[in-house]
Amino acid sequence: MRARTLLPAALAAALLALTGCGSSEGSASVGDAGDSPSKASSPAKSPGGSDEGGGGAEGRKVPEALTFTATTVDGNPFDAKTLAGKPTVLWFWAPWCPTCKGQAAETAKVAADYQGKANVVGVAGLDKNAAMRAFVSDTGTGSFSHLSDETGRVWKRFGITQQSYYVLLDRTGKTVYEGVLPGGKGLADKVAALTG
């Protein structure tokens, strides 16, 4: 009888932990999410011109991690191939998340400071597009692209299970960092190391 009451409580606690604002420090581990494209150790090798490994920005090889399309919170089409060849910060956030709001200013500063040297892209989820647009406006983060991922397709592609989470890719598309950076602290140093 006791097992019947403990199992639902344990499941509820696990669900809450997965959906709450992230608070754990990230790791630099690679390969934790199985076959996730963000874990690729080298660019995809496919015939040029295809979405998988074809020419991206200025004819660069496109790694598997960047072979997806999406729509921005403003309703514009977005092709991740345009990110190829530069280090990329993917910032996964939710409009109602206070931790995400706390990361906004530092993330926008990094986007401005490394414009032309690195890509910064917000990936909004876990809410409706209207709330995502309001977050971008309220936090002053409109200087860089934000994807509207209402269906969670991009989140799932990168194995993301919590908001306020960063994934950093090097020039080849290899994941070199993933985790939570409270207040965005340390993001600038990580991007500097990738652009150095």
PDB file of C-alpha atoms in Angstrom:
ATOM      1  CA  MET A   1       0.000   0.000   0.000  1.00  0.00           C
ATOM      2  CA  ARG A   2       2.820   2.420   0.842  1.00  0.00           C
ATOM      3  CA  ALA A   3       4.465   1.857  -2.582  1.00  0.00           C
ATOM      4  CA  ARG A   4       1.225   3.005  -4.282  1.00  0.00           C
ATOM      5  CA  THR A   5       1.390   6.383  -2.545  1.00  0.00           C
ATOM      6  CA  LEU A   6       5.133   6.889  -2.969  1.00  0.00           C
ATOM      7  CA  LEU A   7       5.265   6.156  -6.708  1.00  0.00           C
ATOM      8  CA  PRO A   8       2.869   8.960  -7.767  1.00  0.00           C
ATOM      9  CA  ALA A   9       4.669  11.409  -5.463  1.00  0.00           C
ATOM     10  CA  ALA A  10       8.045  10.456  -6.922  1.00  0.00           C
ATOM     11  CA  LEU A  11       6.729  10.829 -10.478  1.00  0.00           C
ATOM     12  CA  ALA A  12       5.248  14.237  -9.670  1.00  0.00           C
ATOM     13  CA  ALA A  13       8.535  15.402  -8.158  1.00  0.00           C
ATOM     14  CA  ALA A  14      10.467  14.238 -11.233  1.00  0.00           C
ATOM     15  CA  LEU A  15       8.038  16.051 -13.534  1.00  0.00           C
ATOM     16  CA  LEU A  16       8.367  19.250 -11.541  1.00  0.00           C
ATOM     17  CA  ALA A  17      12.147  19.013 -11.644  1.00  0.00           C
ATOM     18  CA  LEU A  18      12.103  18.650 -15.423  1.00  0.00           C
ATOM     19  CA  THR A  19       9.797  21.604 -16.038  1.00  0.00           C
ATOM     20  CA  GLY A  20      11.076  24.051 -13.413  1.00  0.00           C
ATOM     21  CA  CYS A  21      13.589  26.801 -14.079  1.00  0.00           C
ATOM     22  CA  GLY A  22      16.995  25.156 -14.312  1.00  0.00           C
ATOM     23  CA  SER A  23      19.306  25.748 -11.440  1.00  0.00           C
ATOM     24  CA  SER A  24      22.106  23.255 -11.879  1.00  0.00           C
ATOM     25  CA  GLU A  25      25.449  24.234 -13.333  1.00  0.00           C
ATOM     26  CA  GLY A  26      26.105  22.919 -16.814  1.00  0.00           C
ATOM     27  CA  SER A  27      28.821  20.648 -17.967  1.00  0.00           C
ATOM     28  CA  ALA A  28      31.115  20.522 -20.900  1.00  0.00           C
ATOM     29  CA  SER A  29      30.225  16.924 -21.599  1.00  0.00           C
ATOM     30  CA  VAL A  30      29.575  15.799 -25.131  1.00  0.00           C
ATOM     31  CA  GLY A  31      27.445  12.837 -26.099  1.00  0.00           C
ATOM     32  CA  ASP A  32      25.064  12.695 -23.152  1.00  0.00           C
ATOM     33  CA  ALA A  33      21.956  12.836 -25.338  1.00  0.00           C
ATOM     34  CA  GLY A  34      22.647   9.925 -27.615  1.00  0.00           C
ATOM     35  CA  ASP A  35      22.235  10.679 -31.291  1.00  0.00           C
ATOM     36  CA  SER A  36      21.227  14.302 -30.848  1.00  0.00           C
ATOM     37  CA  PRO A  37      22.596  16.404 -33.714  1.00  0.00           C
ATOM     38  CA  SER A  38      24.014  18.934 -31.271  1.00  0.00           C
ATOM     39  CA  LYS A  39      26.430  16.286 -30.068  1.00  0.00           C
ATOM     40  CA  ALA A  40      28.076  15.767 -33.454  1.00  0.00           C
ATOM     41  CA  SER A  41      31.844  15.758 -33.203  1.00  0.00           C
ATOM     42  CA  SER A  42      32.390  16.894 -36.782  1.00  0.00           C
ATOM     43  CA  PRO A  43      30.463  18.486 -39.621  1.00  0.00           C
ATOM     44  CA  ALA A  44      28.125  16.254 -41.566  1.00  0.00           C
ATOM     45  CA  LYS A  45      29.559  14.799 -44.772  1.00  0.00           C
ATOM     46  CA  SER A  46      26.917  15.012 -47.464  1.00  0.00           C
ATOM     47  CA  PRO A  47      26.928  16.141 -51.039  1.00  0.00           C
ATOM     48  CA  GLY A  48      27.187  19.916 -51.425  1.00  0.00           C
ATOM     49  CA  GLY A  49      23.945  21.794 -51.871  1.00  0.00           C
ATOM     50  CA  SER A  50      21.841  19.499 -49.710  1.00  0.00           C
ATOM     51  CA  ASP A  51      20.441  20.515 -46.353  1.00  0.00           C
ATOM     52  CA  GLU A  52      22.726  18.028 -44.642  1.00  0.00           C
ATOM     53  CA  GLY A  53      26.316  19.128 -44.972  1.00  0.00           C
ATOM     54  CA  GLY A  54      25.788  21.353 -47.999  1.00  0.00           C
ATOM     55  CA  GLY A  55      26.879  24.921 -48.365  1.00  0.00           C
ATOM     56  CA  GLY A  56      25.799  27.278 -45.634  1.00  0.00           C
ATOM     57  CA  ALA A  57      26.751  30.880 -45.137  1.00  0.00           C
ATOM     58  CA  GLU A  58      29.395  31.726 -47.742  1.00  0.00           C
ATOM     59  CA  GLY A  59      29.617  28.101 -48.947  1.00  0.00           C
ATOM     60  CA  ARG A  60      30.763  26.620 -45.606  1.00  0.00           C
ATOM     61  CA  LYS A  61      30.012  23.021 -44.761  1.00  0.00           C
ATOM     62  CA  VAL A  62      26.888  22.780 -42.638  1.00  0.00           C
ATOM     63  CA  PRO A  63      27.147  20.510 -39.600  1.00  0.00           C
ATOM     64  CA  GLU A  64      24.232  18.210 -38.840  1.00  0.00           C
ATOM     65  CA  ALA A  65      23.415  20.289 -35.741  1.00  0.00           C
ATOM     66  CA  LEU A  66      22.536  23.240 -37.984  1.00  0.00           C
ATOM     67  CA  THR A  67      20.353  21.484 -40.540  1.00  0.00           C
ATOM     68  CA  PHE A  68      16.981  22.719 -39.332  1.00  0.00           C
ATOM     69  CA  THR A  69      14.551  25.483 -40.106  1.00  0.00           C
ATOM     70  CA  ALA A  70      12.198  27.368 -37.814  1.00  0.00           C
ATOM     71  CA  THR A  71      10.176  30.561 -37.546  1.00  0.00           C
ATOM     72  CA  THR A  72      11.220  33.569 -35.497  1.00  0.00           C
ATOM     73  CA  VAL A  73       8.945  35.097 -32.872  1.00  0.00           C
ATOM     74  CA  ASP A  74       8.320  37.863 -35.445  1.00  0.00           C
ATOM     75  CA  GLY A  75       7.040  35.305 -37.955  1.00  0.00           C
ATOM     76  CA  ASN A  76      10.075  35.322 -40.257  1.00  0.00           C
ATOM     77  CA  PRO A  77      11.588  32.124 -41.671  1.00  0.00           C
ATOM     78  CA  PHE A  78      14.880  31.035 -40.109  1.00  0.00           C
ATOM     79  CA  ASP A  79      17.382  28.617 -41.614  1.00  0.00           C
ATOM     80  CA  ALA A  80      20.063  27.444 -39.182  1.00  0.00           C
ATOM     81  CA  LYS A  81      22.448  26.839 -42.107  1.00  0.00           C
ATOM     82  CA  THR A  82      23.171  30.579 -41.957  1.00  0.00           C
ATOM     83  CA  LEU A  83      24.933  29.995 -38.624  1.00  0.00           C
ATOM     84  CA  ALA A  84      27.552  27.643 -40.112  1.00  0.00           C
ATOM     85  CA  GLY A  85      31.208  28.532 -39.726  1.00  0.00           C
ATOM     86  CA  LYS A  86      30.934  30.610 -36.545  1.00  0.00           C
ATOM     87  CA  PRO A  87      30.582  29.664 -32.899  1.00  0.00           C
ATOM     88  CA  THR A  88      26.905  29.648 -31.933  1.00  0.00           C
ATOM     89  CA  VAL A  89      25.084  30.218 -28.660  1.00  0.00           C
ATOM     90  CA  LEU A  90      21.611  28.690 -28.470  1.00  0.00           C
ATOM     91  CA  TRP A  91      19.729  30.073 -25.475  1.00  0.00           C
ATOM     92  CA  PHE A  92      16.646  28.008 -24.599  1.00  0.00           C
ATOM     93  CA  TRP A  93      14.159  30.080 -22.596  1.00  0.00           C
ATOM     94  CA  ALA A  94      10.493  30.360 -21.625  1.00  0.00           C
ATOM     95  CA  PRO A  95       8.589  33.667 -21.317  1.00  0.00           C
ATOM     96  CA  TRP A  96       7.355  33.047 -17.767  1.00  0.00           C
ATOM     97  CA  CYS A  97      10.735  31.934 -16.372  1.00  0.00           C
ATOM     98  CA  PRO A  98      12.369  34.380 -13.905  1.00  0.00           C
ATOM     99  CA  THR A  99      15.764  32.716 -14.361  1.00  0.00           C
ATOM    100  CA  CYS A 100      15.507  33.361 -18.102  1.00  0.00           C
ATOM    101  CA  LYS A 101      14.674  37.019 -17.480  1.00  0.00           C
ATOM    102  CA  GLY A 102      17.749  37.223 -15.276  1.00  0.00           C
ATOM    103  CA  GLN A 103      19.900  35.926 -18.157  1.00  0.00           C
ATOM    104  CA  ALA A 104      18.483  38.306 -20.766  1.00  0.00           C
ATOM    105  CA  ALA A 105      20.721  41.356 -20.224  1.00  0.00           C
ATOM    106  CA  GLU A 106      23.993  39.389 -20.238  1.00  0.00           C
ATOM    107  CA  THR A 107      22.915  37.335 -23.261  1.00  0.00           C
ATOM    108  CA  ALA A 108      22.037  40.518 -25.186  1.00  0.00           C
ATOM    109  CA  LYS A 109      25.391  42.055 -24.207  1.00  0.00           C
ATOM    110  CA  VAL A 110      27.273  38.993 -25.470  1.00  0.00           C
ATOM    111  CA  ALA A 111      25.263  39.081 -28.721  1.00  0.00           C
ATOM    112  CA  ALA A 112      26.234  42.746 -29.240  1.00  0.00           C
ATOM    113  CA  ASP A 113      29.875  42.331 -28.193  1.00  0.00           C
ATOM    114  CA  TYR A 114      30.456  39.337 -30.496  1.00  0.00           C
ATOM    115  CA  GLN A 115      28.307  40.402 -33.449  1.00  0.00           C
ATOM    116  CA  GLY A 116      29.993  39.185 -36.624  1.00  0.00           C
ATOM    117  CA  LYS A 117      32.251  36.786 -34.670  1.00  0.00           C
ATOM    118  CA  ALA A 118      29.661  34.492 -33.073  1.00  0.00           C
ATOM    119  CA  ASN A 119      25.954  33.807 -33.426  1.00  0.00           C
ATOM    120  CA  VAL A 120      23.492  34.169 -30.560  1.00  0.00           C
ATOM    121  CA  VAL A 121      20.000  32.752 -31.060  1.00  0.00           C
ATOM    122  CA  GLY A 122      17.209  32.529 -28.508  1.00  0.00           C
ATOM    123  CA  VAL A 123      14.962  29.469 -28.722  1.00  0.00           C
ATOM    124  CA  ALA A 124      11.702  30.229 -26.947  1.00  0.00           C
ATOM    125  CA  GLY A 125       9.381  27.442 -25.878  1.00  0.00           C
ATOM    126  CA  LEU A 126       6.816  26.231 -23.365  1.00  0.00           C
ATOM    127  CA  ASP A 127       4.301  28.993 -24.182  1.00  0.00           C
ATOM    128  CA  LYS A 128       2.514  30.788 -27.014  1.00  0.00           C
ATOM    129  CA  ASN A 129       4.174  33.103 -29.506  1.00  0.00           C
ATOM    130  CA  ALA A 130       2.443  36.230 -28.146  1.00  0.00           C
ATOM    131  CA  ALA A 131       4.081  35.664 -24.745  1.00  0.00           C
ATOM    132  CA  MET A 132       7.425  35.053 -26.460  1.00  0.00           C
ATOM    133  CA  ARG A 133       7.204  38.363 -28.350  1.00  0.00           C
ATOM    134  CA  ALA A 134       6.303  40.161 -25.114  1.00  0.00           C
ATOM    135  CA  PHE A 135       9.344  38.635 -23.357  1.00  0.00           C
ATOM    136  CA  VAL A 136      11.689  39.835 -26.126  1.00  0.00           C
ATOM    137  CA  SER A 137      10.184  43.320 -25.931  1.00  0.00           C
ATOM    138  CA  ASP A 138      10.182  43.481 -22.119  1.00  0.00           C
ATOM    139  CA  THR A 139      13.772  42.239 -21.781  1.00  0.00           C
ATOM    140  CA  GLY A 140      15.242  44.331 -24.598  1.00  0.00           C
ATOM    141  CA  THR A 141      16.673  41.279 -26.361  1.00  0.00           C
ATOM    142  CA  GLY A 142      15.342  42.102 -29.819  1.00  0.00           C
ATOM    143  CA  SER A 143      18.831  42.758 -31.227  1.00  0.00           C
ATOM    144  CA  PHE A 144      19.290  39.053 -32.014  1.00  0.00           C
ATOM    145  CA  SER A 145      17.040  36.336 -33.438  1.00  0.00           C
ATOM    146  CA  HIS A 146      14.614  34.384 -31.291  1.00  0.00           C
ATOM    147  CA  LEU A 147      12.876  31.270 -32.558  1.00  0.00           C
ATOM    148  CA  SER A 148       9.275  30.499 -31.687  1.00  0.00           C
ATOM    149  CA  ASP A 149       9.375  26.814 -30.778  1.00  0.00           C
ATOM    150  CA  GLU A 150       5.818  26.319 -29.542  1.00  0.00           C
ATOM    151  CA  THR A 151       5.838  22.673 -30.640  1.00  0.00           C
ATOM    152  CA  GLY A 152       9.209  21.943 -29.005  1.00  0.00           C
ATOM    153  CA  ARG A 153      10.745  20.637 -32.233  1.00  0.00           C
ATOM    154  CA  VAL A 154      14.059  22.519 -31.818  1.00  0.00           C
ATOM    155  CA  TRP A 155      14.174  21.807 -28.072  1.00  0.00           C
ATOM    156  CA  LYS A 156      13.753  18.090 -28.779  1.00  0.00           C
ATOM    157  CA  ARG A 157      16.396  18.207 -31.522  1.00  0.00           C
ATOM    158  CA  PHE A 158      18.965  19.395 -28.946  1.00  0.00           C
ATOM    159  CA  GLY A 159      17.673  17.192 -26.101  1.00  0.00           C
ATOM    160  CA  ILE A 160      16.576  20.160 -23.973  1.00  0.00           C
ATOM    161  CA  THR A 161      14.375  19.299 -20.983  1.00  0.00           C
ATOM    162  CA  GLN A 162      14.453  22.586 -19.059  1.00  0.00           C
ATOM    163  CA  GLN A 163      14.415  26.271 -19.840  1.00  0.00           C
ATOM    164  CA  SER A 164      17.142  28.810 -19.053  1.00  0.00           C
ATOM    165  CA  TYR A 165      19.629  26.492 -20.709  1.00  0.00           C
ATOM    166  CA  TYR A 166      22.548  27.286 -23.002  1.00  0.00           C
ATOM    167  CA  VAL A 167      24.073  25.134 -25.732  1.00  0.00           C
ATOM    168  CA  LEU A 168      27.338  26.409 -27.229  1.00  0.00           C
ATOM    169  CA  LEU A 169      28.570  25.053 -30.538  1.00  0.00           C
ATOM    170  CA  ASP A 170      32.038  25.628 -31.929  1.00  0.00           C
ATOM    171  CA  ARG A 171      32.703  26.570 -35.577  1.00  0.00           C
ATOM    172  CA  THR A 172      32.284  22.939 -36.658  1.00  0.00           C
ATOM    173  CA  GLY A 173      28.923  22.489 -34.931  1.00  0.00           C
ATOM    174  CA  LYS A 174      30.310  20.415 -32.070  1.00  0.00           C
ATOM    175  CA  THR A 175      28.697  21.002 -28.680  1.00  0.00           C
ATOM    176  CA  VAL A 176      31.384  22.376 -26.375  1.00  0.00           C
ATOM    177  CA  TYR A 177      29.183  23.474 -23.470  1.00  0.00           C
ATOM    178  CA  GLU A 178      25.651  22.956 -22.269  1.00  0.00           C
ATOM    179  CA  GLY A 179      24.045  24.021 -19.041  1.00  0.00           C
ATOM    180  CA  VAL A 180      22.573  26.786 -16.948  1.00  0.00           C
ATOM    181  CA  LEU A 181      24.502  30.010 -16.414  1.00  0.00           C
ATOM    182  CA  PRO A 182      22.696  31.945 -13.650  1.00  0.00           C
ATOM    183  CA  GLY A 183      22.360  35.541 -14.758  1.00  0.00           C
ATOM    184  CA  GLY A 184      24.309  34.614 -17.883  1.00  0.00           C
ATOM    185  CA  LYS A 185      27.530  34.785 -15.837  1.00  0.00           C
ATOM    186  CA  GLY A 186      30.416  33.145 -17.653  1.00  0.00           C
ATOM    187  CA  LEU A 187      28.775  33.279 -21.090  1.00  0.00           C
ATOM    188  CA  ALA A 188      31.098  36.029 -22.345  1.00  0.00           C
ATOM    189  CA  ASP A 189      34.196  34.062 -21.278  1.00  0.00           C
ATOM    190  CA  LYS A 190      32.959  30.922 -23.020  1.00  0.00           C
ATOM    191  CA  VAL A 191      32.217  32.807 -26.248  1.00  0.00           C
ATOM    192  CA  ALA A 192      35.583  34.621 -26.056  1.00  0.00           C
ATOM    193  CA  ALA A 193      37.358  31.248 -25.867  1.00  0.00           C
ATOM    194  CA  LEU A 194      35.506  30.078 -28.982  1.00  0.00           C
ATOM    195  CA  THR A 195      36.207  33.197 -31.021  1.00  0.00           C
ATOM    196  CA  GLY A 196      39.812  33.705 -29.801  1.00  0.00           C
TER     197      GLY A 196
END
